[in-house]
Structure formats: structure tokens, C-alpha cells
Coordinates of N, CA and C in Angstrom, one line a residue:
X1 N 194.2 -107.0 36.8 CA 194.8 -106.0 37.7 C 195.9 -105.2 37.1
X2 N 196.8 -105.6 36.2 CA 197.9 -105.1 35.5 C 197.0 -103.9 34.8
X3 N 196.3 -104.4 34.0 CA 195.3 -103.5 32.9 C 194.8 -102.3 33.3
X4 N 194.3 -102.5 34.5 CA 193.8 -101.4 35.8 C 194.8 -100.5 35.8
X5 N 196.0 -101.5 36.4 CA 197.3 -100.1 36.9 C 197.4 -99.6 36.1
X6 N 197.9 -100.0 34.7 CA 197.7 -98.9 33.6 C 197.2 -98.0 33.1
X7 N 195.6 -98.1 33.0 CA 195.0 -97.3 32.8 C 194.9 -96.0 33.8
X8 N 195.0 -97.0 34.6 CA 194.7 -95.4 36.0 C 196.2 -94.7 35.6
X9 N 197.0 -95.2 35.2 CA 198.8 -94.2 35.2 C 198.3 -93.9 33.5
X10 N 197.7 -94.3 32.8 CA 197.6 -93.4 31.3 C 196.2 -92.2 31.9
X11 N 194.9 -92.7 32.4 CA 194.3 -91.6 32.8 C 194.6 -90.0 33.3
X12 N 195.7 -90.7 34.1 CA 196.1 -89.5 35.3 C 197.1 -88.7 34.4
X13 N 197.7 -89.0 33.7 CA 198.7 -88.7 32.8 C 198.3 -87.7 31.9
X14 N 197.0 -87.9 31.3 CA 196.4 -87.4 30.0 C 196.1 -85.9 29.9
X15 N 196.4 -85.3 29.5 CA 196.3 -83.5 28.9 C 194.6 -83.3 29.0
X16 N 193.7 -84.2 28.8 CA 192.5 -83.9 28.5 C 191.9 -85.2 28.4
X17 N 190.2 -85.0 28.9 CA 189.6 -86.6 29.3 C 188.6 -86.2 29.0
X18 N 187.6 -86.9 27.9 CA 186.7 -86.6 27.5 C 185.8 -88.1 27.6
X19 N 184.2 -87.9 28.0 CA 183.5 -89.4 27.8 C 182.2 -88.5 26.4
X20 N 182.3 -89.9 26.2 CA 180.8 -89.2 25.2 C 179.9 -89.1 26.0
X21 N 179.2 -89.8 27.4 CA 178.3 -89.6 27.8 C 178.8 -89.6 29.7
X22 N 177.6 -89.1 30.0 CA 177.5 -88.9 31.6 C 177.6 -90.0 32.2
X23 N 177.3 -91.6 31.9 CA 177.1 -92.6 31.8 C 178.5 -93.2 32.0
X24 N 179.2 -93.0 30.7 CA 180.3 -93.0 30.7 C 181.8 -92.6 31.6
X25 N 181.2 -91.5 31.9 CA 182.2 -90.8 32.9 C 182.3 -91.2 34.1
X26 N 180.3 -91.3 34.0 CA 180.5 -92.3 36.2 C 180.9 -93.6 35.6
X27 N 181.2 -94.2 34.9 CA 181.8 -95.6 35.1 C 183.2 -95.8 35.2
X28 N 183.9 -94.3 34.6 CA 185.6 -93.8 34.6 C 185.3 -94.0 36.1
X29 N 184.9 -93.2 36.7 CA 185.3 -92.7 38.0 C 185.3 -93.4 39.3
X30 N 184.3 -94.8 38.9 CA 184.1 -95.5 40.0 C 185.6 -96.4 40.1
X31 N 186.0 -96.6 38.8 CA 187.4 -96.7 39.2 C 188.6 -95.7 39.5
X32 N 188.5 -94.9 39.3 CA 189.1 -94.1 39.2 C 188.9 -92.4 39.7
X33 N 188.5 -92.3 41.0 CA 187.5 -91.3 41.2 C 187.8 -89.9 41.3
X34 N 189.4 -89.4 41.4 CA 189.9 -88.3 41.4 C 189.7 -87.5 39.8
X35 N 189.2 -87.8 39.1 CA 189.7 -87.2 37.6 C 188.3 -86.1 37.4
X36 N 189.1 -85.5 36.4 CA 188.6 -84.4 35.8 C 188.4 -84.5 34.3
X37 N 186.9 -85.4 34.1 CA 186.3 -85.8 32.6 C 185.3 -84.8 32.1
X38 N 185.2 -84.1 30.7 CA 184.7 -83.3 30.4 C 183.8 -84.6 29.3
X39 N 182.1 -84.0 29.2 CA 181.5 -84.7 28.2 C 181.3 -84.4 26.9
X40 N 181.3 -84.8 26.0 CA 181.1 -84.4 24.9 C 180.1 -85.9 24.0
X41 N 179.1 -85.1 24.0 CA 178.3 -86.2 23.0 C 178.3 -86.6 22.0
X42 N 177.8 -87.6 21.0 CA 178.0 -88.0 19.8 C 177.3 -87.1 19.3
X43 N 177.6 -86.7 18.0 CA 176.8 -85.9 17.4 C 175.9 -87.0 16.0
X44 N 174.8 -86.3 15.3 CA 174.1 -87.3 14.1 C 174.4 -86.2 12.9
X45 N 174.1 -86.7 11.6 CA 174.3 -86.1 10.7 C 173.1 -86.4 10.4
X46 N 172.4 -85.0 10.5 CA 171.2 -84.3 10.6 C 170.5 -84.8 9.2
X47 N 171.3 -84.1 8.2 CA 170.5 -84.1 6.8 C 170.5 -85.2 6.1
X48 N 171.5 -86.2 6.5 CA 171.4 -87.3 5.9 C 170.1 -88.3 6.4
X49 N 169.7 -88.1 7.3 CA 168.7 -88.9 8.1 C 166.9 -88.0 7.3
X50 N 167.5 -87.0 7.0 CA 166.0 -86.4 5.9 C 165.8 -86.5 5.0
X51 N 166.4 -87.8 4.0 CA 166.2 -88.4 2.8 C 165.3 -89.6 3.0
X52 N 164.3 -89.7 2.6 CA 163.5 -91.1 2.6 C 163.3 -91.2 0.8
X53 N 163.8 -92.5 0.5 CA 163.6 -92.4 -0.8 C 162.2 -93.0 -1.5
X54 N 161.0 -93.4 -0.6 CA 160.3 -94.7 -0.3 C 160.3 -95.3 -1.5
X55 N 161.6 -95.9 -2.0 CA 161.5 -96.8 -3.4 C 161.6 -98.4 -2.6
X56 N 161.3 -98.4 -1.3 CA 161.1 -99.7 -0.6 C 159.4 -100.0 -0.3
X57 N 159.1 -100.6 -1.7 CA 157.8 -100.7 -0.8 C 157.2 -101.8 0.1
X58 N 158.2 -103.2 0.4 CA 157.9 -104.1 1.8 C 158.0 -103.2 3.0
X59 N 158.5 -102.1 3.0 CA 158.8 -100.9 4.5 C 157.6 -100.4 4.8
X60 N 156.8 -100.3 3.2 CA 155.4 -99.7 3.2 C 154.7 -100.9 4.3
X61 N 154.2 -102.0 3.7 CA 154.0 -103.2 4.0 C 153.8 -103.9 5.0
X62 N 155.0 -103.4 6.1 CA 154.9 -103.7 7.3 C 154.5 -102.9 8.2
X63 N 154.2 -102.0 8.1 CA 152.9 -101.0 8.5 C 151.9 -101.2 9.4
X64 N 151.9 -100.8 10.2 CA 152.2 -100.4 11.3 C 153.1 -101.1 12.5
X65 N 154.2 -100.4 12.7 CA 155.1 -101.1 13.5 C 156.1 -100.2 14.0
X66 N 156.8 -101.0 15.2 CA 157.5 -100.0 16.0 C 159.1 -100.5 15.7
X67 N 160.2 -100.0 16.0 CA 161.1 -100.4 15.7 C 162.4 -100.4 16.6
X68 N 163.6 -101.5 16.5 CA 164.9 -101.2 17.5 C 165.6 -101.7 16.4
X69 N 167.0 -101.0 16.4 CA 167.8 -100.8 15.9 C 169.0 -101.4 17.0
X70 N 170.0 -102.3 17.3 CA 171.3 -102.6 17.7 C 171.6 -104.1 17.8
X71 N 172.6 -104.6 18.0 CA 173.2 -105.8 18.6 C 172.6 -107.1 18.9
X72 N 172.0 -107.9 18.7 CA 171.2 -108.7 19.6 C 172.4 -109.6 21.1
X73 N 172.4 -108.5 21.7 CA 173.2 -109.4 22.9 C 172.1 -108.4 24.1
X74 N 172.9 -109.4 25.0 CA 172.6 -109.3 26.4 C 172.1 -107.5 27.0
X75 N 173.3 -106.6 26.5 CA 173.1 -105.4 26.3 C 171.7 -104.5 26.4
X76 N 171.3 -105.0 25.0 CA 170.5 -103.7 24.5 C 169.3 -104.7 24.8
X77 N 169.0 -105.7 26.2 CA 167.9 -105.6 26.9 C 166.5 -105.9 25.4
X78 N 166.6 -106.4 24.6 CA 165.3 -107.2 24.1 C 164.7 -107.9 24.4
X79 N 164.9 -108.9 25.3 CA 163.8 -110.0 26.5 C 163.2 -108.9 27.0
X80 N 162.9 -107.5 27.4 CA 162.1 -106.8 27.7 C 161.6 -106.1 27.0
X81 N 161.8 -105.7 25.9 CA 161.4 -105.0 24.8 C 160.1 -105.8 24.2
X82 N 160.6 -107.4 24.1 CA 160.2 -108.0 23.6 C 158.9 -108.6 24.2
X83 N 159.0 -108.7 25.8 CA 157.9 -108.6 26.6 C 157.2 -107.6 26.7
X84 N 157.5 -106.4 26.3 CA 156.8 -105.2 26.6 C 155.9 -105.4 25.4
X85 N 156.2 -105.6 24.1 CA 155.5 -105.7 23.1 C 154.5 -106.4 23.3
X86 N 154.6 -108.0 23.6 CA 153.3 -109.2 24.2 C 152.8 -108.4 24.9
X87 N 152.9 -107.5 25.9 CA 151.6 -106.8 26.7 C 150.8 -105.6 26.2
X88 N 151.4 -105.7 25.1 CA 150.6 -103.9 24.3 C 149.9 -104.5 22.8
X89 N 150.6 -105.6 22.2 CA 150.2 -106.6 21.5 C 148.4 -107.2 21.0
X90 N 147.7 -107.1 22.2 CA 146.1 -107.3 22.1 C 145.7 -105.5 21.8
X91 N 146.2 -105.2 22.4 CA 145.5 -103.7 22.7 C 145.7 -103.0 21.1
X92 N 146.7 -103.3 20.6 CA 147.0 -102.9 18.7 C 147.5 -103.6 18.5
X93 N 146.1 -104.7 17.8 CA 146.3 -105.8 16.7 C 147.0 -106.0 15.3
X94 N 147.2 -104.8 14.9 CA 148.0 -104.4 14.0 C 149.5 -104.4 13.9
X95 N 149.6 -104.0 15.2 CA 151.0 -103.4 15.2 C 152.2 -104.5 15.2
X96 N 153.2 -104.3 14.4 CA 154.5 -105.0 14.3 C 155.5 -104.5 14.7
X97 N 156.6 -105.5 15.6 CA 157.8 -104.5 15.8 C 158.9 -105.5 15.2
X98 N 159.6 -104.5 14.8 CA 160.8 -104.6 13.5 C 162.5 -104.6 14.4
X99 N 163.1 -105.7 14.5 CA 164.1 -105.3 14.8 C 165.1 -106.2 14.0
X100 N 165.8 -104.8 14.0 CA 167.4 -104.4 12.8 C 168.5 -104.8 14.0
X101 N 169.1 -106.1 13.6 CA 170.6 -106.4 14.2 C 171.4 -107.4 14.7
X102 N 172.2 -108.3 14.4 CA 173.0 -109.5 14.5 C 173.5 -109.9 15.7
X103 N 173.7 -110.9 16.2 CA 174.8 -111.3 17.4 C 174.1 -112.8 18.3
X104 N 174.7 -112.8 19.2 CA 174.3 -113.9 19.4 C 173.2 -114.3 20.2
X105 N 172.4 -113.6 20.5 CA 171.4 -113.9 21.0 C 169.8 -114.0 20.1
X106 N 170.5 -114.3 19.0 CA 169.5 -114.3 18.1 C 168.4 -115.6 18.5
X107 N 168.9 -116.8 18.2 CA 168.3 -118.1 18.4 C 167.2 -117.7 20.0
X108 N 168.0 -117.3 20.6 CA 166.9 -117.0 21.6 C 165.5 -116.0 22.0
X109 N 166.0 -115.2 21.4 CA 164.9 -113.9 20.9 C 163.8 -114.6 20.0
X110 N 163.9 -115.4 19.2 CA 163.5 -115.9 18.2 C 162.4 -117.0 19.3
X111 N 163.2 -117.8 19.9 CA 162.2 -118.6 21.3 C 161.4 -118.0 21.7
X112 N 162.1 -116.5 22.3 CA 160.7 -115.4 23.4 C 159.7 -115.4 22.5
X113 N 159.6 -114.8 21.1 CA 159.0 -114.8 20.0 C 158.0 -115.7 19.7
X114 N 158.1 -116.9 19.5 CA 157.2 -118.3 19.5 C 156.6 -118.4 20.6
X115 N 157.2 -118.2 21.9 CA 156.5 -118.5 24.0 C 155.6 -117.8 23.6
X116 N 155.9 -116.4 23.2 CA 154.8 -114.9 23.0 C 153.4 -115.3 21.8
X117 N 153.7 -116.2 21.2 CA 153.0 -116.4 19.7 C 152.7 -115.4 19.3
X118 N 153.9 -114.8 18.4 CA 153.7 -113.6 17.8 C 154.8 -113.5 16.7
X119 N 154.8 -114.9 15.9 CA 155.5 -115.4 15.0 C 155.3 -114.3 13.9
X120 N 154.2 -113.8 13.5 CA 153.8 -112.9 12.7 C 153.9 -112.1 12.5
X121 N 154.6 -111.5 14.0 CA 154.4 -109.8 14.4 C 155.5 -108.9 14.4
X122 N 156.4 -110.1 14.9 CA 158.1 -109.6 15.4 C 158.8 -109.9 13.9
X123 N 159.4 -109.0 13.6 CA 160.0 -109.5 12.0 C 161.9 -108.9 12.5
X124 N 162.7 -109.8 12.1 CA 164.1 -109.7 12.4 C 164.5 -109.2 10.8
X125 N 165.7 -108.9 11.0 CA 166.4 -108.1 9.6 C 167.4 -108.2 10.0
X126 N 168.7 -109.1 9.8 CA 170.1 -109.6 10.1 C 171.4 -108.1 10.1
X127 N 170.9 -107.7 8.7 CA 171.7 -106.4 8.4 C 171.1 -106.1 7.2
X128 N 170.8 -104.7 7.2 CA 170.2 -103.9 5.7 C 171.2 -102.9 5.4
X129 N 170.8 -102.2 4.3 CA 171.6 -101.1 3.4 C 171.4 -100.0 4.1
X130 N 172.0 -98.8 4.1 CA 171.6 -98.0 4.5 C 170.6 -96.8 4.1
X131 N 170.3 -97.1 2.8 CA 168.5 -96.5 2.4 C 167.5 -96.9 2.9
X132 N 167.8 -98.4 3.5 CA 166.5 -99.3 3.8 C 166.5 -98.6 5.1
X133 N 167.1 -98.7 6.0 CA 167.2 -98.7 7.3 C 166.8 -97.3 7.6
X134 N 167.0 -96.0 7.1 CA 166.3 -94.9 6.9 C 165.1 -94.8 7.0
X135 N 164.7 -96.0 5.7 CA 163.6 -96.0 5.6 C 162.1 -96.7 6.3
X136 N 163.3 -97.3 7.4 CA 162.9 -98.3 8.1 C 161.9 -97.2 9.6
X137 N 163.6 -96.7 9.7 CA 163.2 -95.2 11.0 C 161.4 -94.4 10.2
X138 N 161.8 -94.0 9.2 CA 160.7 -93.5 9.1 C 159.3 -93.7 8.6
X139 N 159.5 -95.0 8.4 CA 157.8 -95.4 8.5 C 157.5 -95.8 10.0
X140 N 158.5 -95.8 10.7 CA 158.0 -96.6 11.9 C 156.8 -95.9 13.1
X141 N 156.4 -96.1 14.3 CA 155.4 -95.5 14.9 C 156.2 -94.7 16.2
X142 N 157.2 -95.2 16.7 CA 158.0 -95.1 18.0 C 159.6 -95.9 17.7
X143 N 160.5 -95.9 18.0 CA 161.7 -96.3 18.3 C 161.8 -96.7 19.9
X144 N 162.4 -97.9 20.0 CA 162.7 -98.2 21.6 C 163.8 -99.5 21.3
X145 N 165.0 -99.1 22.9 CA 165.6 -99.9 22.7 C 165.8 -100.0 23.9
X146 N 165.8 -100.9 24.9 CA 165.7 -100.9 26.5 C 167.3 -101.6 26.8
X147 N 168.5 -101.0 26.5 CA 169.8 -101.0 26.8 C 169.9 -101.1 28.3
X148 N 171.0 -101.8 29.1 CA 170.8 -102.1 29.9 C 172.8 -102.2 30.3
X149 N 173.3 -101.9 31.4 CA 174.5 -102.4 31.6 C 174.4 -103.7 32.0
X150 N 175.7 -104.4 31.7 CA 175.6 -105.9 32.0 C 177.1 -105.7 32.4
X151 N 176.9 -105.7 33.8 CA 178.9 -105.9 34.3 C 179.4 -104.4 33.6
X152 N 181.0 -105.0 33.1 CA 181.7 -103.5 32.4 C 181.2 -103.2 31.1
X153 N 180.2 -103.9 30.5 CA 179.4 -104.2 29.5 C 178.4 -102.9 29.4
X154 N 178.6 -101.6 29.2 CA 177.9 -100.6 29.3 C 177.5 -100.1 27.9
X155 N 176.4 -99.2 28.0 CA 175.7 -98.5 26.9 C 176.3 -97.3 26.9
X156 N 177.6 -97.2 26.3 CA 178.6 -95.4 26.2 C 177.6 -94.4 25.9
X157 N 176.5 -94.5 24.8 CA 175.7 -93.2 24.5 C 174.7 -94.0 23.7
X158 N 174.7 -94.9 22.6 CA 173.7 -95.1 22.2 C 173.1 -93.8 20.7
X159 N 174.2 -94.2 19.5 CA 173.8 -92.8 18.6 C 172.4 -93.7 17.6
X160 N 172.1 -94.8 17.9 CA 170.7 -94.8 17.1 C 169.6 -94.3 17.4
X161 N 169.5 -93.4 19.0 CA 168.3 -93.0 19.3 C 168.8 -91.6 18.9
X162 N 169.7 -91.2 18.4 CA 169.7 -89.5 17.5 C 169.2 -89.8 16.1
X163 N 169.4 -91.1 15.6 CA 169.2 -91.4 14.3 C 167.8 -91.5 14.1
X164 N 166.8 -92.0 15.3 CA 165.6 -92.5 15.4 C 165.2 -90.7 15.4
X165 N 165.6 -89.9 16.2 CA 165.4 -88.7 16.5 C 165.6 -88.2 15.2
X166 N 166.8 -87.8 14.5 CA 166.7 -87.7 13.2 C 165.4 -87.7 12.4
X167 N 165.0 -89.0 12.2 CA 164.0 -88.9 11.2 C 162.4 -88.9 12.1
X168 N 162.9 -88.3 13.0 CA 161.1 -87.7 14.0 C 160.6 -88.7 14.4
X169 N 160.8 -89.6 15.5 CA 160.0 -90.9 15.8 C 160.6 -90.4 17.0
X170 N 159.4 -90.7 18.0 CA 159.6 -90.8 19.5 C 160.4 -91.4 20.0
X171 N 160.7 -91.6 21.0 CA 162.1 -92.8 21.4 C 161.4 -93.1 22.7
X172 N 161.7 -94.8 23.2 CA 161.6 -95.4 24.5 C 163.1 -96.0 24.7
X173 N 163.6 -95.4 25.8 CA 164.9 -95.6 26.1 C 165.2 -96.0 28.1
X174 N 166.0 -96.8 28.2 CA 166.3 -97.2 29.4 C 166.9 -95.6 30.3
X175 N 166.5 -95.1 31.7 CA 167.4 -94.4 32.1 C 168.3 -95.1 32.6
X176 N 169.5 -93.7 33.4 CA 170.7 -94.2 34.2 C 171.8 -94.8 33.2
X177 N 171.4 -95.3 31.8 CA 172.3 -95.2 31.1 C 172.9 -94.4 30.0
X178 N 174.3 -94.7 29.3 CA 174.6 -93.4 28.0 C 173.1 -93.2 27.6
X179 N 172.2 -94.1 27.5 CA 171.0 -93.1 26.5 C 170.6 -92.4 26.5
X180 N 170.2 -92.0 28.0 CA 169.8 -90.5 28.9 C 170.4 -89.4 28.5
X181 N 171.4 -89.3 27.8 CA 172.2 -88.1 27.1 C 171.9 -88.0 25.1
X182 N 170.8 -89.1 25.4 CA 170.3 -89.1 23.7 C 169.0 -88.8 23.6
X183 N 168.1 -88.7 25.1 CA 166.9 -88.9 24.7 C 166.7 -87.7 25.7
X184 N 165.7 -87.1 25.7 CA 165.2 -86.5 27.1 C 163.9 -86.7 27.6
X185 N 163.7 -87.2 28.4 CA 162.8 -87.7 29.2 C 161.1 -86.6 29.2
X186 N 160.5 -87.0 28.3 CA 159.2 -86.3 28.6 C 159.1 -85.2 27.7
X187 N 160.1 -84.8 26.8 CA 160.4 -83.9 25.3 C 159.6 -85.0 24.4
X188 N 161.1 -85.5 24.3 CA 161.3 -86.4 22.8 C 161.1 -87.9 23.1
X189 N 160.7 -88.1 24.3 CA 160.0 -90.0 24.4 C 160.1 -90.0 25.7
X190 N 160.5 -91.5 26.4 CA 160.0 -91.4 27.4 C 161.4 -92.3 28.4
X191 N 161.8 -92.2 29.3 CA 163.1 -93.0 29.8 C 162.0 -93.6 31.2
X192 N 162.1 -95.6 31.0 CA 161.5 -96.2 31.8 C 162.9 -96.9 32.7
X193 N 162.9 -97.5 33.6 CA 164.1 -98.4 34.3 C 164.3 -99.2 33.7
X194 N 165.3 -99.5 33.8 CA 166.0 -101.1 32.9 C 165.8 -101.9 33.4
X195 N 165.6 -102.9 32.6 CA 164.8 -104.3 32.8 C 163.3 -104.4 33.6
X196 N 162.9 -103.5 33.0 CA 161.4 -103.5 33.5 C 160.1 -103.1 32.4
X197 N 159.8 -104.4 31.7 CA 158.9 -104.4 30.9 C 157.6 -104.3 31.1
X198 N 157.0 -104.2 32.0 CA 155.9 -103.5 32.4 C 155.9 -102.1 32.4
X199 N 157.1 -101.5 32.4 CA 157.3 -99.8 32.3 C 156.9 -99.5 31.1
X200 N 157.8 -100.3 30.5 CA 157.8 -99.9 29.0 C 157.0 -100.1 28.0
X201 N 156.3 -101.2 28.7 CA 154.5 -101.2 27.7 C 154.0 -100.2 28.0
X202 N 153.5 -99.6 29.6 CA 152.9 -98.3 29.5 C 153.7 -97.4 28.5
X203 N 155.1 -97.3 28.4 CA 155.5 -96.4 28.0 C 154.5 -96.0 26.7
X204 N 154.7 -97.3 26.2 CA 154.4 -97.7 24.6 C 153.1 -96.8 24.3
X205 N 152.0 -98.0 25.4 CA 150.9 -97.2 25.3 C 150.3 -95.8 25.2
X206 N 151.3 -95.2 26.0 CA 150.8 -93.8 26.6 C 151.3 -93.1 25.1
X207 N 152.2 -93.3 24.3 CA 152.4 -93.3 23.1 C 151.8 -93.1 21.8
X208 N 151.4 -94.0 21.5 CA 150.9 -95.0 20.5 C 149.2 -94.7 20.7
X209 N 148.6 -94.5 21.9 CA 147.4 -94.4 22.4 C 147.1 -92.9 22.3
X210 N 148.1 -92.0 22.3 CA 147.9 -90.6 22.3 C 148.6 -89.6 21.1
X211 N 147.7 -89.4 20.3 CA 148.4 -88.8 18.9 C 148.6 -87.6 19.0
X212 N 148.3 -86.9 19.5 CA 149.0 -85.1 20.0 C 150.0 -85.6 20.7
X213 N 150.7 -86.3 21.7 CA 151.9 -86.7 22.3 C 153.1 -86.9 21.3
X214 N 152.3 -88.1 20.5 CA 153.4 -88.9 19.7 C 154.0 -87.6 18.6
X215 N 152.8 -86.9 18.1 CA 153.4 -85.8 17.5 C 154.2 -84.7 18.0
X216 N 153.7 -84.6 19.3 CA 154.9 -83.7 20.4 C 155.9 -84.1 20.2
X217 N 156.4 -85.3 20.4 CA 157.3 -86.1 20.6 C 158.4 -86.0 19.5
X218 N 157.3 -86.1 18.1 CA 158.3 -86.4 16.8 C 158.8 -85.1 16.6
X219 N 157.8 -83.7 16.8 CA 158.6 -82.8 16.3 C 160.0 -82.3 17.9
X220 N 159.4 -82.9 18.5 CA 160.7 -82.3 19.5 C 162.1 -83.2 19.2
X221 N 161.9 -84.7 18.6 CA 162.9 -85.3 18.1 C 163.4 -84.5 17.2
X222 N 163.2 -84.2 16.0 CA 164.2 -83.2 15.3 C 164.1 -82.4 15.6
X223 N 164.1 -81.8 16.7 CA 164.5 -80.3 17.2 C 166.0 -80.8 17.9
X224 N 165.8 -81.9 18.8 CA 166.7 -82.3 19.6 C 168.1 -82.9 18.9
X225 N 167.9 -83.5 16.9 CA 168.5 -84.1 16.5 C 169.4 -82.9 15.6
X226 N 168.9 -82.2 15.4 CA 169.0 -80.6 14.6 C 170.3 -79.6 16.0
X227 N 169.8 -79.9 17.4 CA 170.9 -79.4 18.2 C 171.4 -80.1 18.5
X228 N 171.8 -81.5 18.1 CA 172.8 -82.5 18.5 C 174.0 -83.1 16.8
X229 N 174.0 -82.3 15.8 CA 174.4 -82.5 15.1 C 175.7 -82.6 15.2
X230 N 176.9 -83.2 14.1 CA 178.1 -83.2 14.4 C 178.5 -81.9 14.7
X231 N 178.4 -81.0 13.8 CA 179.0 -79.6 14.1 C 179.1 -79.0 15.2
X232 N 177.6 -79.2 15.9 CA 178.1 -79.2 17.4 C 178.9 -80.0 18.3
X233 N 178.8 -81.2 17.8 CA 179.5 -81.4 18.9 C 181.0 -81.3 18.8
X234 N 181.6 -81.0 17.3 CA 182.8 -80.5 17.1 C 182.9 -78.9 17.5
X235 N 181.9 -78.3 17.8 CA 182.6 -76.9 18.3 C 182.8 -76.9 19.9
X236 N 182.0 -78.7 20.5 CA 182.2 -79.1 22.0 C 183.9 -78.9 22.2

């Protein structure tokens, strides 16, 4: 409660209030509902994301596969990701999904993984360098990360789906949260409801199953990553 009163007497106070995302701002305001928040997005650094060096050739290797990038917590919603995959899983026998990121939900991810028997398919990466991880975005088929709020535990914006956009891969992203200001819905990928892994397999499918889309998709990602760059959003 103390924390509260404060913030609401430093908010009301402040010369200027900026959220990085729209997401962000309605969660200011539910506490706080009088204020006047201007948005300003994260921006990516465009050209650094258009270096693929392919001197990784296990990235080659794991081919064909989709990929997420963040946290392993409660958050960024992988018990659905990871379900969505077991339902798209028979339909592309091939396909592997790669996820890049630490925390504590690892041991259990790893469980869904074994329930799923798909010990072979799901490949974890603790933490990589940042050539790999480039290189990771751009061999991959699609990017999806099904973020999710948990309590005050929210997704502010979500800048790996500009990074995924960066290097031209479609994005599957949660609406209603910060990601909705990283992805645009039916451009550059697809925004299904949070926590609903049945959405998101179609999503996958309707994807992965349609190669004029996927390619719609990747060239509209660097279009979208190209007008989301820092520069803009420093002239925000």
C-alpha cells in the first residue's frame, strides 16, 4: 500500500509519462486512471539483425524448426507453445522447435517434453552468443512466443518479436498483451489468445502449411522491423 501511494504522488508529479507499449499504459491506468501516458515503442537495430554469418553449422542441422526466444517462467506461456507444437508435431515429422532461455521453469518444460514424447524434437539452449542466436532467428521456419500476464507480472512489449522480424520470420504472438505493438496481426504473423494452444497450432499450421503466406509474412516482417528501428523511435 505504501508503494502504491508513492507511485501514484511520483506519477501525478512527472513532467512527461511515457509506456513502451499500449499494454503497458492500460496496466498504469488501472491503477491509476486519471493520467496522461504517451507510447513510445522499443525500437530494433535493424542492420545488425542482417548479418548471418552461417559459420554455425549445428543451426544448419537442426533444420527444420521453429523457434522462441525468452525467460523460461510462468510468463512467456511455453506449456502452450509447447502443447501447440505436440498437435502440429504428426502433421511435420520433421519439424523441431528450438527454444533459447533460462529460469526456473526449466525442469518442468523438460517434463511437458517427455508427457509429449518428443524428447528428440524440442531442443533447449540455456544461453548462446550473440552470432548464434542470429543465426538461430534465421534459419528458423516461424518465431512464436505465447506471453501471457500472470498477476502484475506483465509482457511491457516483448523486443524479440522485432528481432525475429528483423531477420524475416513470421511471428506467433499472444494478443491483448505488450506484443500486439510488436507484431501486427495478419501482416507479419498471427496474434492467437493467451493460453490457448489449440489457437496456436492452427496458427502454426495455417503457416508452415502455406508458403506464399509464410513468405508474405517474412517480407512484411522486415518491412515492419525496418519502420520500427531505434531511430524512430528516438525521433518518438
Amino acid at each position: 500500500p505504501i508503494k502504491k501511494i508513492l507511485l501514484k504522488w511520483a506519477y501525478r508529479r512527472a513532467d512527461k509519462l511515457v509506456a513502451v507499449s499500449r499494454n503497458t499504459r492500460a496496466e498504469v491506468l488501472r491503477v491509476v486512471p486519471d493520467l496522461e501516458i504517451e507510447v513510445i515503442n522499443h525500437g530494433v537495430d535493424y542492420e545488425k539483425f542482417q548479418v548471418s554469418s552461417y559459420k554455425f553449422q549445428d543451426v544448419g542441422n537442426l533444420k527444420p524448426y521453429i523457434l522462441s526466444v525468452g525467460a523460461l517462467k510462468k510468463r512467456k506461456g511455453y506449456e502452450y507453445s509447447l502443447r501447440a507444437f505436440s498437435e502440429v508435431a504428426a502433421r511435420f515429422p520433421n519439424l523441431k522447435y528450438v527454444i533459447v532461455g533460462q529460469g526456473p521453469e526449466r525442469e518442468a518444460l523438460q517434463l511437458l517434453t517427455t508427457h509429449y514424447s518428443l524428447l528428440t524434437r524440442i531442443i533447449f539452449f540455456d544461453k548462446v552468443e550473440e552470432d548464434y542466436l542470429i543465426e538461430l532467428y534465421h534459419n528458423a521456419e516461424l518465431f512464436i512466443l505465447l506471453s501471457q500476464d500472470v498477476g502484475w507480472d506483465i509482457e511491457g512489449f516483448g523486443l524479440v518479436f522485432l528481432e525475429a522480424a528483423a531477420c524475416g520470420l513470421p511471428v506467433i504472438a499472444t494478443a491483448k498483451t505488450g506484443a500486439a505493438d510488436a507484431v501486427r496481426d495478419g501482416y507479419n504473423g498471427l496474434l492467437v489468445p493467451a493460453a490457448d494452444s489449440a489457437q496456436a497450432a492452427q496458427a502454426m499450421t495455417k503457416i508452415l502449411s502455406a508458403p506464399e503466406l509464410k513468405n508474405l509474412f517474412s517480407e512484411n516482417s522486415l518491412e515492419l522491423a525496418r519502420a520500427m528501428s531505434w531511430g524512430k523511435a528516438a525521433d518518438a
